[in-house]
Tab-separated table of C-alpha atoms and ligand atoms in Angstrom:
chain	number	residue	atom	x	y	z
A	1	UNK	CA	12.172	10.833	8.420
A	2	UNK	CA	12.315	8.869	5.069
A	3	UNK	CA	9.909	10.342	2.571
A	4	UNK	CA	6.386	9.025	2.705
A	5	UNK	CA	5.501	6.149	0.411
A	6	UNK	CA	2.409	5.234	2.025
A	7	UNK	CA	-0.802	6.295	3.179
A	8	UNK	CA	-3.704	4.277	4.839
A	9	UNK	CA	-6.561	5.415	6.707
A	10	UNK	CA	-8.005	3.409	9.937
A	11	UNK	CA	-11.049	1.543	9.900
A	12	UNK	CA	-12.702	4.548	11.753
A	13	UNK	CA	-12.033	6.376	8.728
A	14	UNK	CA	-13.886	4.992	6.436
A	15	UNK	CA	-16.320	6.720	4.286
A	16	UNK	CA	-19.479	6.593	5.521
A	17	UNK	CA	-21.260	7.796	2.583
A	18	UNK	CA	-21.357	7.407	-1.661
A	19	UNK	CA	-21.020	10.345	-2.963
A	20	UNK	CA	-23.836	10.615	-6.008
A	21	UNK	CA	-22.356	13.230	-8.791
A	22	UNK	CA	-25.996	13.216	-10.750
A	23	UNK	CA	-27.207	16.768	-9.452
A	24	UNK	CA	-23.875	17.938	-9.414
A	25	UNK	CA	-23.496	16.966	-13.151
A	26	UNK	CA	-23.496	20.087	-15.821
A	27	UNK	CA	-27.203	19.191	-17.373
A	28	UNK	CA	-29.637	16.701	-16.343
A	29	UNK	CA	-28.564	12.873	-17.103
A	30	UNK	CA	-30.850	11.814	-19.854
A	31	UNK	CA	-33.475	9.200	-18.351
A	32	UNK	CA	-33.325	5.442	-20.019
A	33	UNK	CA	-35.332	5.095	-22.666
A	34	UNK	CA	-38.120	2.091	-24.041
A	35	UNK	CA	-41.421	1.577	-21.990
A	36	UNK	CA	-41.269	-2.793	-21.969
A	37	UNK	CA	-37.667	-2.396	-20.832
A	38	UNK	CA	-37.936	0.103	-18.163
A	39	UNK	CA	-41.757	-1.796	-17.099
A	40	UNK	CA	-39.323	-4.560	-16.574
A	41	UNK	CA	-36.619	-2.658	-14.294
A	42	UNK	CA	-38.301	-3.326	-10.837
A	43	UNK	CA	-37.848	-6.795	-11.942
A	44	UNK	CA	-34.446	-6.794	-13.022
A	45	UNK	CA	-32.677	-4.836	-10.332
A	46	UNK	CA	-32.627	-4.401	-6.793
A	47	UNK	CA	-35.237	-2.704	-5.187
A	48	UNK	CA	-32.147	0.052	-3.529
A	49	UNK	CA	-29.904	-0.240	-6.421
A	50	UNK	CA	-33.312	1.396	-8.539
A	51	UNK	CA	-33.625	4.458	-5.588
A	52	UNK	CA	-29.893	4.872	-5.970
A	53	UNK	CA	-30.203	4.865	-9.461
A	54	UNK	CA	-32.299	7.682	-9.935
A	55	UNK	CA	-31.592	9.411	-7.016
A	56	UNK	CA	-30.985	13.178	-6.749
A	57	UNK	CA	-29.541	13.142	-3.383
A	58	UNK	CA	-25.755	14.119	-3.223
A	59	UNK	CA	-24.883	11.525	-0.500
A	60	UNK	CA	-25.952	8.398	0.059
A	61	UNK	CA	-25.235	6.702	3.425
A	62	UNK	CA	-23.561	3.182	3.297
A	63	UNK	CA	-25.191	0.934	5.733
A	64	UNK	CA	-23.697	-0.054	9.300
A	65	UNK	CA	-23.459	-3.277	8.531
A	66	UNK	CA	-21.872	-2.456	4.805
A	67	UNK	CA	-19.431	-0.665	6.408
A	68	UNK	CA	-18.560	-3.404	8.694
A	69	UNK	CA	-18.376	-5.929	5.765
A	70	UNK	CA	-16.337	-3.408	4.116
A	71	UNK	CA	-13.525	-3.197	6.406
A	72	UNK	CA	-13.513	-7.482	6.838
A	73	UNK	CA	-12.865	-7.320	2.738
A	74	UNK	CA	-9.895	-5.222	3.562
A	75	UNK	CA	-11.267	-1.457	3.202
A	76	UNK	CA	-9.866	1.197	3.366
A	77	UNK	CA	-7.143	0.340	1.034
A	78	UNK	CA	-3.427	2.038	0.524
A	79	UNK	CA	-2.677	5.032	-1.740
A	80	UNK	CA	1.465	4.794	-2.871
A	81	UNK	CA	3.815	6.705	-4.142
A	82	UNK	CA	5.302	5.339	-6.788
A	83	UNK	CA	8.886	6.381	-5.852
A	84	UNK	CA	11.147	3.080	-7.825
A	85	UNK	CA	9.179	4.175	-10.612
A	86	UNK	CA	9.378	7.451	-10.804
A	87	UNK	CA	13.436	6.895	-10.425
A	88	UNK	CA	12.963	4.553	-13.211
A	89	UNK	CA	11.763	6.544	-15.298
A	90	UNK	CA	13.683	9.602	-14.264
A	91	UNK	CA	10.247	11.609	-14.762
A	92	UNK	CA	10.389	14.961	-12.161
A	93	UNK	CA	6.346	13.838	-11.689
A	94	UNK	CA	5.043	12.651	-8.604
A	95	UNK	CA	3.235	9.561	-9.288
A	96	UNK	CA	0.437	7.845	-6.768
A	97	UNK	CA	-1.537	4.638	-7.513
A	98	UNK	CA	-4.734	3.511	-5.483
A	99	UNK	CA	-4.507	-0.725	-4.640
A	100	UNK	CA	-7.544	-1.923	-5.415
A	101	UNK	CA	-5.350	-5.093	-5.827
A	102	UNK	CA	-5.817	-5.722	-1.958
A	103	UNK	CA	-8.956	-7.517	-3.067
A	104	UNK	CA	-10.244	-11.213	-1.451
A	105	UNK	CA	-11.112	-11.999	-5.574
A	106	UNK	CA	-8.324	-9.432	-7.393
A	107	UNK	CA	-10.152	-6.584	-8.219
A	108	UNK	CA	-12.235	-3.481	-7.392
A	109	UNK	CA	-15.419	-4.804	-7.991
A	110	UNK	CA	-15.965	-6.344	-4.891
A	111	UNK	CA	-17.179	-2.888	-3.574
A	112	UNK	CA	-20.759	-2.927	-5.545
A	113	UNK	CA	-20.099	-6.863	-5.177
A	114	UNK	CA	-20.659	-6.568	-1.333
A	115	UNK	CA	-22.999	-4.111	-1.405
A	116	UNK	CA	-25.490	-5.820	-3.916
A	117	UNK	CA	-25.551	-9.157	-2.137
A	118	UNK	CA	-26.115	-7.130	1.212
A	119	UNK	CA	-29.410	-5.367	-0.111
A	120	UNK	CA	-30.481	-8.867	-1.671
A	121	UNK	CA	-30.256	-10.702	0.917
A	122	UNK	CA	-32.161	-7.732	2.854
A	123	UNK	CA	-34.995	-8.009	-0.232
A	124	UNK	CA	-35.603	-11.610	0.711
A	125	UNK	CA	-33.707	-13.117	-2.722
A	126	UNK	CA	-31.978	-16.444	-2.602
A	127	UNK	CA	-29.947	-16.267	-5.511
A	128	UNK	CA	-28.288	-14.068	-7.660
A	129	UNK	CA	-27.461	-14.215	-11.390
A	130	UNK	CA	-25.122	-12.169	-13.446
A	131	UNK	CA	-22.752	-12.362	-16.454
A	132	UNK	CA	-19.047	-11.811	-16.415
A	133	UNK	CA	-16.215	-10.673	-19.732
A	134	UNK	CA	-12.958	-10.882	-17.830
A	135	UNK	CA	-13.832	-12.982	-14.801
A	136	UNK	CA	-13.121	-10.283	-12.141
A	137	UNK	CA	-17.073	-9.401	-11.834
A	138	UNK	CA	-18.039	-12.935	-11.275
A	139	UNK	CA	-15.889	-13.575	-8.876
A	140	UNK	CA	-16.253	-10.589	-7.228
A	141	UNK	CA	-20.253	-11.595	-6.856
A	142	UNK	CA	-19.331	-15.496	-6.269
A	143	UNK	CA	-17.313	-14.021	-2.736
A	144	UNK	CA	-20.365	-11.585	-2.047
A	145	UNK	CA	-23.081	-13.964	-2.393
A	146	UNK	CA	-20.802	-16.163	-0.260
A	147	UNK	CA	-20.507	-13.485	2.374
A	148	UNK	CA	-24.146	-12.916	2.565
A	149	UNK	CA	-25.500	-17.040	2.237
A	150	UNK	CA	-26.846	-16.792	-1.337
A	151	UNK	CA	-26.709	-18.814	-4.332
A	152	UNK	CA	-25.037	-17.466	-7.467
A	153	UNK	CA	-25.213	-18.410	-11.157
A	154	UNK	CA	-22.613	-16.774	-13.428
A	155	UNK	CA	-22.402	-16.585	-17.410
A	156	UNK	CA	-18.902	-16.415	-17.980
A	157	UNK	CA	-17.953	-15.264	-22.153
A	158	UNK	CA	-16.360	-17.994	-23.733
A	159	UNK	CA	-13.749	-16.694	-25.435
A	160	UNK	CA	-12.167	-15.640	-21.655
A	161	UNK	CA	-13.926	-18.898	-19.491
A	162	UNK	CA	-11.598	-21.024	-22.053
A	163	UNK	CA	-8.441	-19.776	-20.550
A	164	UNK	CA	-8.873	-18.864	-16.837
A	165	UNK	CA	-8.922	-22.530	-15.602
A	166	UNK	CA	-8.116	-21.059	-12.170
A	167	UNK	CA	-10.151	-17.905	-11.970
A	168	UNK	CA	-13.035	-20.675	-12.785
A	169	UNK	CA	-11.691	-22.847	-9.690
A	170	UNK	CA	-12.416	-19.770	-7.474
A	171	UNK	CA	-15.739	-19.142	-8.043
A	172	UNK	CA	-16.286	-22.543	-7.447
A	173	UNK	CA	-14.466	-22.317	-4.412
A	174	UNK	CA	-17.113	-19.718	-3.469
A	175	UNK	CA	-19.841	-22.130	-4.462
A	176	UNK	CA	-20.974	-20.559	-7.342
A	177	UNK	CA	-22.296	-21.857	-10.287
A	178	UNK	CA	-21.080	-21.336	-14.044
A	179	UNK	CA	-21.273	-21.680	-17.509
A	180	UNK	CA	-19.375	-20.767	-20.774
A	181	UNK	CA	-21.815	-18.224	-22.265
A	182	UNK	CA	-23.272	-18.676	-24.961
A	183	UNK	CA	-24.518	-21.193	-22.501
A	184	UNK	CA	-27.541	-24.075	-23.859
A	185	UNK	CA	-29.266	-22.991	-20.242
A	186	UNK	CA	-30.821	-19.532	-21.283
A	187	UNK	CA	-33.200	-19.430	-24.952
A	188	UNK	CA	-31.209	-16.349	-25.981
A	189	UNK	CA	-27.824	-18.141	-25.416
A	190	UNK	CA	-29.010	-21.703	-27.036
A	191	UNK	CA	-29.918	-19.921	-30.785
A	192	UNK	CA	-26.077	-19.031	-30.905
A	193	UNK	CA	-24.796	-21.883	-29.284
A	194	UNK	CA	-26.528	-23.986	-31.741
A	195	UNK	CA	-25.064	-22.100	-34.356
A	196	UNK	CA	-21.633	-22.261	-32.830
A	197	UNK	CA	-20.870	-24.391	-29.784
A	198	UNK	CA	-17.650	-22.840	-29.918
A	199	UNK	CA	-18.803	-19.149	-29.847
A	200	UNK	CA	-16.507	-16.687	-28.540
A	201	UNK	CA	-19.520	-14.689	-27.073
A	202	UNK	CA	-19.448	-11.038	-25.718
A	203	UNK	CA	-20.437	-9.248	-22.601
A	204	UNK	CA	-23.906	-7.944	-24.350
A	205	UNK	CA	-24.556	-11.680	-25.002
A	206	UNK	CA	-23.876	-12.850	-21.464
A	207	UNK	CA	-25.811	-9.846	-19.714
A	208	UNK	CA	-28.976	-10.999	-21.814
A	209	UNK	CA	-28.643	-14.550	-20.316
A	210	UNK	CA	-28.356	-13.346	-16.893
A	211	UNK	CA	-31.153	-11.408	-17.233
A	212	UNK	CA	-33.197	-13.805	-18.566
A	213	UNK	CA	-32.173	-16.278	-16.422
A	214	UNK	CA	-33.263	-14.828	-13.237
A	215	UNK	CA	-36.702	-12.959	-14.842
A	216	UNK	CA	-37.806	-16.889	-15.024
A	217	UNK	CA	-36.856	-17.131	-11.270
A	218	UNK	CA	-38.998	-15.105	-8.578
A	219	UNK	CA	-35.856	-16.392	-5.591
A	220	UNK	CA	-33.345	-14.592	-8.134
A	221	UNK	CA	-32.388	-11.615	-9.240
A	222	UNK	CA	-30.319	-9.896	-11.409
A	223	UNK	CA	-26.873	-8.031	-10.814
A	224	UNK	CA	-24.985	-5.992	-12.735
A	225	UNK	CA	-21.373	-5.495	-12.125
A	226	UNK	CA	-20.627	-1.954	-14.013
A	227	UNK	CA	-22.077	0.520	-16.234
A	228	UNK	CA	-25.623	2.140	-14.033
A	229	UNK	CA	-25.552	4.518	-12.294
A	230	UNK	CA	-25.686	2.864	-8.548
A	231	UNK	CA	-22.574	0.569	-9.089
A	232	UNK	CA	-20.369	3.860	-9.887
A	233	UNK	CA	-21.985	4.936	-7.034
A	234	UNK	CA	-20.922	1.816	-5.132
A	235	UNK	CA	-17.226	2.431	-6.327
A	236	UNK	CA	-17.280	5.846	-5.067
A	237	UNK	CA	-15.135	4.561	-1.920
A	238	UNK	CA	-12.309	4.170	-4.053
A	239	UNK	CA	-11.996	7.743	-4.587
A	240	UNK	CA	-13.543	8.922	-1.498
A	241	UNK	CA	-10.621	7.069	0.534
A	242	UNK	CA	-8.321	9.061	-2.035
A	243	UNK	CA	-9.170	12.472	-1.669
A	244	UNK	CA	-8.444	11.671	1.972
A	245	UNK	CA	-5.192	9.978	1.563
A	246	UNK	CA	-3.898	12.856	-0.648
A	247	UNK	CA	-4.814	15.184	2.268
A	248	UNK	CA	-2.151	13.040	4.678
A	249	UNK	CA	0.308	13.415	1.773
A	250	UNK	CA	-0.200	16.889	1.349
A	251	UNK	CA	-0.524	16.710	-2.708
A	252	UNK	CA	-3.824	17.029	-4.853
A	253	UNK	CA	-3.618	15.245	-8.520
A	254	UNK	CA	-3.399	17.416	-12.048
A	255	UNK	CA	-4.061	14.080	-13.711
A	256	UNK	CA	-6.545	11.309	-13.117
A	257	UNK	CA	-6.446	8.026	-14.435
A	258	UNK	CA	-7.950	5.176	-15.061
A	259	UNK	CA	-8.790	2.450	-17.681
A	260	UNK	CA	-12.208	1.903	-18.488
A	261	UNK	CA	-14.239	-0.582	-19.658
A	262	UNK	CA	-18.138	0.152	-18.486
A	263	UNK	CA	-16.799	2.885	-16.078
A	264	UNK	CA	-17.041	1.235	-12.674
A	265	UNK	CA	-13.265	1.778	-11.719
A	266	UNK	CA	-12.871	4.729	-13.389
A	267	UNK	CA	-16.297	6.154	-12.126
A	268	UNK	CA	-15.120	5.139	-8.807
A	269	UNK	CA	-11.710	6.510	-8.766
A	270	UNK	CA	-12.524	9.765	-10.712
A	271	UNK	CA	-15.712	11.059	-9.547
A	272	UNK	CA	-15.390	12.087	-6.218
A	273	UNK	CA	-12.503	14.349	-8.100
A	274	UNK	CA	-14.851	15.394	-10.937
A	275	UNK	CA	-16.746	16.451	-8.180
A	276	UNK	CA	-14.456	18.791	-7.039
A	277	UNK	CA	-13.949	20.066	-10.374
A	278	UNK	CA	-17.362	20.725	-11.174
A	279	UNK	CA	-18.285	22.214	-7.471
A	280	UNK	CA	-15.049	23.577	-6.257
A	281	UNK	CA	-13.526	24.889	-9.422
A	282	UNK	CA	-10.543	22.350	-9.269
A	283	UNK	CA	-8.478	21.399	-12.712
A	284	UNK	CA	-7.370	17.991	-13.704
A	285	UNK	CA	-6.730	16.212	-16.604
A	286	UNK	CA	-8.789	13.036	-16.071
A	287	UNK	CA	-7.490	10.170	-18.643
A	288	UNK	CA	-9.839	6.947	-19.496
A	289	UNK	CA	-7.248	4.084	-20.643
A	290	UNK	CA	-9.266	1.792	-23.139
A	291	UNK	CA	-7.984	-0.693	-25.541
A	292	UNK	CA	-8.903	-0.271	-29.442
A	293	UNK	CA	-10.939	-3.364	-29.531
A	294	UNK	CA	-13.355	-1.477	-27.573
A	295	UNK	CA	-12.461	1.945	-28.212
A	296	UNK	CA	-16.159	3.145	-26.902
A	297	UNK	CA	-15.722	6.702	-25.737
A	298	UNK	CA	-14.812	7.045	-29.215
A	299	UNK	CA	-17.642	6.032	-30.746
A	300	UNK	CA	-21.456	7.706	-31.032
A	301	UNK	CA	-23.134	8.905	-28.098
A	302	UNK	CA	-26.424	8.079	-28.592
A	303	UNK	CA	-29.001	5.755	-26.995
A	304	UNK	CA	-28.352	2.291	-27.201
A	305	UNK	CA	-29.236	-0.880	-25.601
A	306	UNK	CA	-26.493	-2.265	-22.918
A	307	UNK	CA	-26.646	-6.025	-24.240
A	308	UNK	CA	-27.135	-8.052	-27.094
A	309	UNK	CA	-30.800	-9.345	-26.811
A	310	UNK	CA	-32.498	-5.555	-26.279
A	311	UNK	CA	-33.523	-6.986	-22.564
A	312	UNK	CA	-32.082	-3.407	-21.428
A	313	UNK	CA	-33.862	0.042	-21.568
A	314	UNK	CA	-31.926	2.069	-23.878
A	315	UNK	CA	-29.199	4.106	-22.011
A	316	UNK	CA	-27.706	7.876	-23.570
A	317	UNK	CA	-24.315	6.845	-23.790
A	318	UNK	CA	-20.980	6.937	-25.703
A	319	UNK	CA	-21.059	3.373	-27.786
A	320	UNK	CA	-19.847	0.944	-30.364
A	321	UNK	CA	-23.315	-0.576	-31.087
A	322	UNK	CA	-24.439	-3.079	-29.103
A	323	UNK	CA	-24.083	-5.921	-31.108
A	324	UNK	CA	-20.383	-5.442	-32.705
A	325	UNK	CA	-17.983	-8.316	-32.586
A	326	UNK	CA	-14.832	-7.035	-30.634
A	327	UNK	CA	-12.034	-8.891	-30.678
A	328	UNK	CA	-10.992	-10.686	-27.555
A	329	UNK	CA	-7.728	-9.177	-25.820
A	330	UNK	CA	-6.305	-10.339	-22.832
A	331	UNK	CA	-7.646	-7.173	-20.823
A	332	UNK	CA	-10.947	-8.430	-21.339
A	333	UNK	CA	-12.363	-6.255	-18.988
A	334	UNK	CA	-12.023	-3.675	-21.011
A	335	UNK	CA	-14.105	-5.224	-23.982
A	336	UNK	CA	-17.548	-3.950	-23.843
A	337	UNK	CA	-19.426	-1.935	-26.002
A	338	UNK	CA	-20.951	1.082	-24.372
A	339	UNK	CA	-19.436	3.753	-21.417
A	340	UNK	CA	-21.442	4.330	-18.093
A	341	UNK	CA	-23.901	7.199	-18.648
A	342	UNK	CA	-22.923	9.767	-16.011
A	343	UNK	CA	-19.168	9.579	-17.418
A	344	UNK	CA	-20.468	9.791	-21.398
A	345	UNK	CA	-22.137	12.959	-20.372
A	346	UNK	CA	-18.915	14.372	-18.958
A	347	UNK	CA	-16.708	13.038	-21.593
A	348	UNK	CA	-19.493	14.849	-23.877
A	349	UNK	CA	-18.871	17.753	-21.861
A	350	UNK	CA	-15.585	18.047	-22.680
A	351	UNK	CA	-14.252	16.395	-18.898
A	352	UNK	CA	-12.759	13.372	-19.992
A	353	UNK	CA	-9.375	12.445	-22.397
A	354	UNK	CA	-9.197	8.992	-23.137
A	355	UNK	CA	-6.329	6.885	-25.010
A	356	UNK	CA	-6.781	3.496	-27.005
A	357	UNK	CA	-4.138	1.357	-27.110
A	358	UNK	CA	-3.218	-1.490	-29.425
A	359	UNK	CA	-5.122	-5.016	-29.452
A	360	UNK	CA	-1.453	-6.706	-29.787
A	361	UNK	CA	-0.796	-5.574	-25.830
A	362	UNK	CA	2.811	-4.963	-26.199
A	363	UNK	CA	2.976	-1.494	-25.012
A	364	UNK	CA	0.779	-2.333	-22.307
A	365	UNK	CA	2.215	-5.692	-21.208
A	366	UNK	CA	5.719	-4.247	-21.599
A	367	UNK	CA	4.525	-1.393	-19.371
A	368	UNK	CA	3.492	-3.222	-16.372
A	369	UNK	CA	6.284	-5.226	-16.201
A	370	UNK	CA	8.293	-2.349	-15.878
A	371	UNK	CA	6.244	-1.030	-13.149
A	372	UNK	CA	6.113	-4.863	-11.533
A	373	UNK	CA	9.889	-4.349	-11.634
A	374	UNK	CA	10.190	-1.495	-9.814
A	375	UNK	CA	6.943	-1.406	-7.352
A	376	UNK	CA	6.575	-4.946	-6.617
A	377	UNK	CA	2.829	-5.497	-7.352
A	378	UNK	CA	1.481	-7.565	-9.929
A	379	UNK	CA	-1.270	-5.182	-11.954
A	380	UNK	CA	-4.586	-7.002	-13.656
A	381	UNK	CA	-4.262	-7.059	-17.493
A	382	UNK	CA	-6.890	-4.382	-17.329
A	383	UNK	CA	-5.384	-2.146	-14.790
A	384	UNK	CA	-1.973	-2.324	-17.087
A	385	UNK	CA	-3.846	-0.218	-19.402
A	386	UNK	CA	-4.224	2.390	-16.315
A	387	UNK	CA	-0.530	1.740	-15.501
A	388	UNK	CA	0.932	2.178	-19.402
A	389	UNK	CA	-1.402	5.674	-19.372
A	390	UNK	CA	0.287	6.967	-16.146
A	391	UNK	CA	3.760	6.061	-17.212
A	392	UNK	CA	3.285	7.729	-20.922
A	393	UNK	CA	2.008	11.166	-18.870
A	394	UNK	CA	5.305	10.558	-16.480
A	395	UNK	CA	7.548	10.459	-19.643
A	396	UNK	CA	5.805	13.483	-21.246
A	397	UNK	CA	6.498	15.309	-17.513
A	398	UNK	CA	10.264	14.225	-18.536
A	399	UNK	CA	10.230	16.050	-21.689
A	400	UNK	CA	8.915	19.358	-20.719
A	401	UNK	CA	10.161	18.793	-17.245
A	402	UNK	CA	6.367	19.214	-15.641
A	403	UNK	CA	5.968	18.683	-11.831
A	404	UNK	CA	2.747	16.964	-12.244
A	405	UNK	CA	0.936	14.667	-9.465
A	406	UNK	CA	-0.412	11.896	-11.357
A	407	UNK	CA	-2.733	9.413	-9.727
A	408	UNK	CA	-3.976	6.255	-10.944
A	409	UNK	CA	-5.772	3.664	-9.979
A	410	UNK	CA	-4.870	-0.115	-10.324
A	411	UNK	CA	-8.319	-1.703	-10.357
A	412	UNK	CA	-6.818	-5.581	-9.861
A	413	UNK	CA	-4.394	-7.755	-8.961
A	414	UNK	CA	-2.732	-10.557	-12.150
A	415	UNK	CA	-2.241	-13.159	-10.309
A	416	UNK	CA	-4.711	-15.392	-12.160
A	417	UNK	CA	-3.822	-14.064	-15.454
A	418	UNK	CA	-0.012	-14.516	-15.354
A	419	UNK	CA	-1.326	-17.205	-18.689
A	420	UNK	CA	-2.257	-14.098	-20.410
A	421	UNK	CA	1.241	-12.052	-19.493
A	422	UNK	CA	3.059	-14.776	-20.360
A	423	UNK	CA	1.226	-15.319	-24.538
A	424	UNK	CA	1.767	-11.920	-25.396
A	425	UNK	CA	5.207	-11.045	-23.246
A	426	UNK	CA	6.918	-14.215	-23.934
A	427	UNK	CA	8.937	-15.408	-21.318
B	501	PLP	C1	-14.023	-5.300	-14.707
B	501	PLP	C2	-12.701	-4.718	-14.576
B	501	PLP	C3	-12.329	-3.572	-15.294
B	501	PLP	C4	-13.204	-2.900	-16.302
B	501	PLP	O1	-14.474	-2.561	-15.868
B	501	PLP	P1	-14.852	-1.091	-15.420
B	501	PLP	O2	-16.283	-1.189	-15.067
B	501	PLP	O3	-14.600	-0.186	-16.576
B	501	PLP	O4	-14.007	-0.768	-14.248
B	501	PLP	C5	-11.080	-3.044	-15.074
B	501	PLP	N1	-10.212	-3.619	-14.210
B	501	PLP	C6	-10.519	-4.740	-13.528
B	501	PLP	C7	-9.506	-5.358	-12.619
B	501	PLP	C8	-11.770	-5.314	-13.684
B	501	PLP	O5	-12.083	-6.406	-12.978
């Protein structure tokens, strides 16, 4: 028999539950702080996303009908090995990646995507409003809102919106509707627009006109596509479906990575393995892959708003400030200011390594096209950040010739961003 390369699970096989890692966390997660913001939160989030969000219970159940809508998005999805590459590289490591490529928009966000417009739909909403940095998010929520017969209203940051001419298409496609934020539609977006109709924006900017947008709208509510505490939750599956696949493969990972931009993929991918580490006495290296235009698990933790206009409670989490000007990269994704709260704690804790590499892209760009070359699959700009980590940890497996199992997740396919490949790699 020819050495595995593969695993899937069945449909039958599918998680049935999120696992929640808040009471298994080290100390208590610090609550969100400012009493107008947090007054506001019944109004700015979904009544199940707020249970899950402070919830203390260790499993959550995914709906029936979640599951069902699951597995027509294409769930469970593959594990590899990465066997060209590993020959490529001539590393004696045993790499695995997780496809969250296998996606109806590209990426991994689809999971809290389907799962938010499920439980608005259930709440009676009719639309849903959101922002979006890289373009993955609002897609994600233009196909969800689809699925489940709402309307959806996306702020999309300029600096990115001006480039992805077809990413744009799609949403539309989806029926959604969407504007270059800062947008003239919102009164927090018009001050800078007016200033600067050409403003690059930022992710804090474009979550405040989201927000805002549906708090003047009763029908609509407000989504958020990483960052809290239910939408890692959300992206549990990924890892969940992992833990599983390694079983059929008969391995178990030393190192764990992802890149990471709010959290959601990482959160997703690692947690169910932090888990294990914090319950079962496991060891793994777990790696965040960020770029150094957001280099925000290097900054302060402390509490700090999660957008621009201070709509947000505060949140306890590692941060750049929320209103620093990042510059725009073509793993845009990756360029936001603050880290998810459960996975600053643990990176406080001492649980999480992370990496920043360059704003010029090379290594990273030059990275997944080796990998394209030798696995075949196309990674998102952001998920070449995950990619360019795992192969660095291979090579450093060459040098000291370490057996280690490294898995990483790809959180998105680059099929719509082959523009942004092409600028920085040249061809
Ligand atoms: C949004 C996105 C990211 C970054 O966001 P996280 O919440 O940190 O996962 C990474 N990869 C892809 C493909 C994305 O769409």
């Amino acid at each position: 028999m020819a050495q595995l390369r593969q695993v899937n699970l069945s449909t039958k096989e599918l998680p049935d539950k999120w696992y929640n890692i808040i009471p298994d966390l080290p100390e208590p997660l610090p609550m969100p702080m400012g009493d107008k913001q947090i007054q506001n939160l019944p109004k700015m989030l979904l009544g199940e996303c707020l249970k899950q969000e402070f919830s203390q219970e260790r499993w959550i159940d995914i709906p029936d009908e979640l599951q069902s809508i699951y597995a027509q998005a294409g769930r469970p999805r593959p594990l590899f090995r990465a066997l060209n590459l590993e020959k490529k590289l001539g590393t004696p490591a045993h790499m695995y990646y997780k496809s969250e490529f296998f996606s109806p928009t590209g990426s991994h966000k689809v999971n809290t995507a389907l799962a938010q417009c499920y439980y608005a739909k259930k709440e009676g909403f009719e639309r849903v409003t959101t922002e979006t940095g890289a373009g993955q998010w609002g897609t994600a929520l233009a196909y969800g809102s689809a699925m489940a017969g709402l309307k959806c209203t996306v702020y999309w940051v300029r600096s990115v919106y001006n480039w992805k001419a077809d990413r744009l298409d799609l949403m539309k496609m989806f029926g959604a509707e969407v504007y270059a934020s800062p947008s003239n539609k919102t009164e927090c977006g018009r001050k800078l627009w007016e200033k600067d109709h050409n403003h690059n924006g930022s992710l804090g900017i474009a979550i405040s006109e989201g927000l805002e947008d549906s708090l003047n709208d009763p029908k609509a509510v407000y989504t958020l596509g990483s960052v809290l505490n239910h939408v890692l939750l959300h992206q549990t599956i990924i890892g969940l479906e992992t833990q599983k696949q390694f079983e059929v493969f008969g391995e178990y990972p030393d190192t764990v990575i992802a890149c990471l931009g709010g959290g959601s993929n990482f959160g997703g991918f690692a947690i169910p393995f932090l888990g294990d580490v914090l319950t079962k006495g496991k060891k793994i290296h777990f790696i965040a892959a960020q770029t150094a235009a957001a280099p925000n698990l290097q900054g302060e933790y402390k509490y700090d708003y999660a957008d621009y206009a201070e709509f947000t409670p505060q949140l306890k989490m590692y941060t750049l400030g929320h209103t620093k000007d990042m510059v725009p990269v073509k793993g845009d994704g990756l360029r936001y200011h603050g880290c998810s709260p459960i996975l600053s704690l643990l990176r406080n804790k001492g649980y999480i390594d992370t990496v920043a590499y360059p704003t010029d892209e090379k290594h990273v760009f030059e990275s997944a096209k080796l990998f394209v070359r030798a696995e075949g699959w196309l990674p998102a700009p952001e998920s070449a950040y995950s990619v360019t980590c795992a192969i660095d940890e291979a090579l450093k497996c060459k040098e000291t010739g370490e057996k280690k199992v490294i898995a990483f997740n790809i959180s998105g396919h680059g099929f719509l961003d082959i523009p942004g490949y092409k600028s920085i790699l040249g061809f």
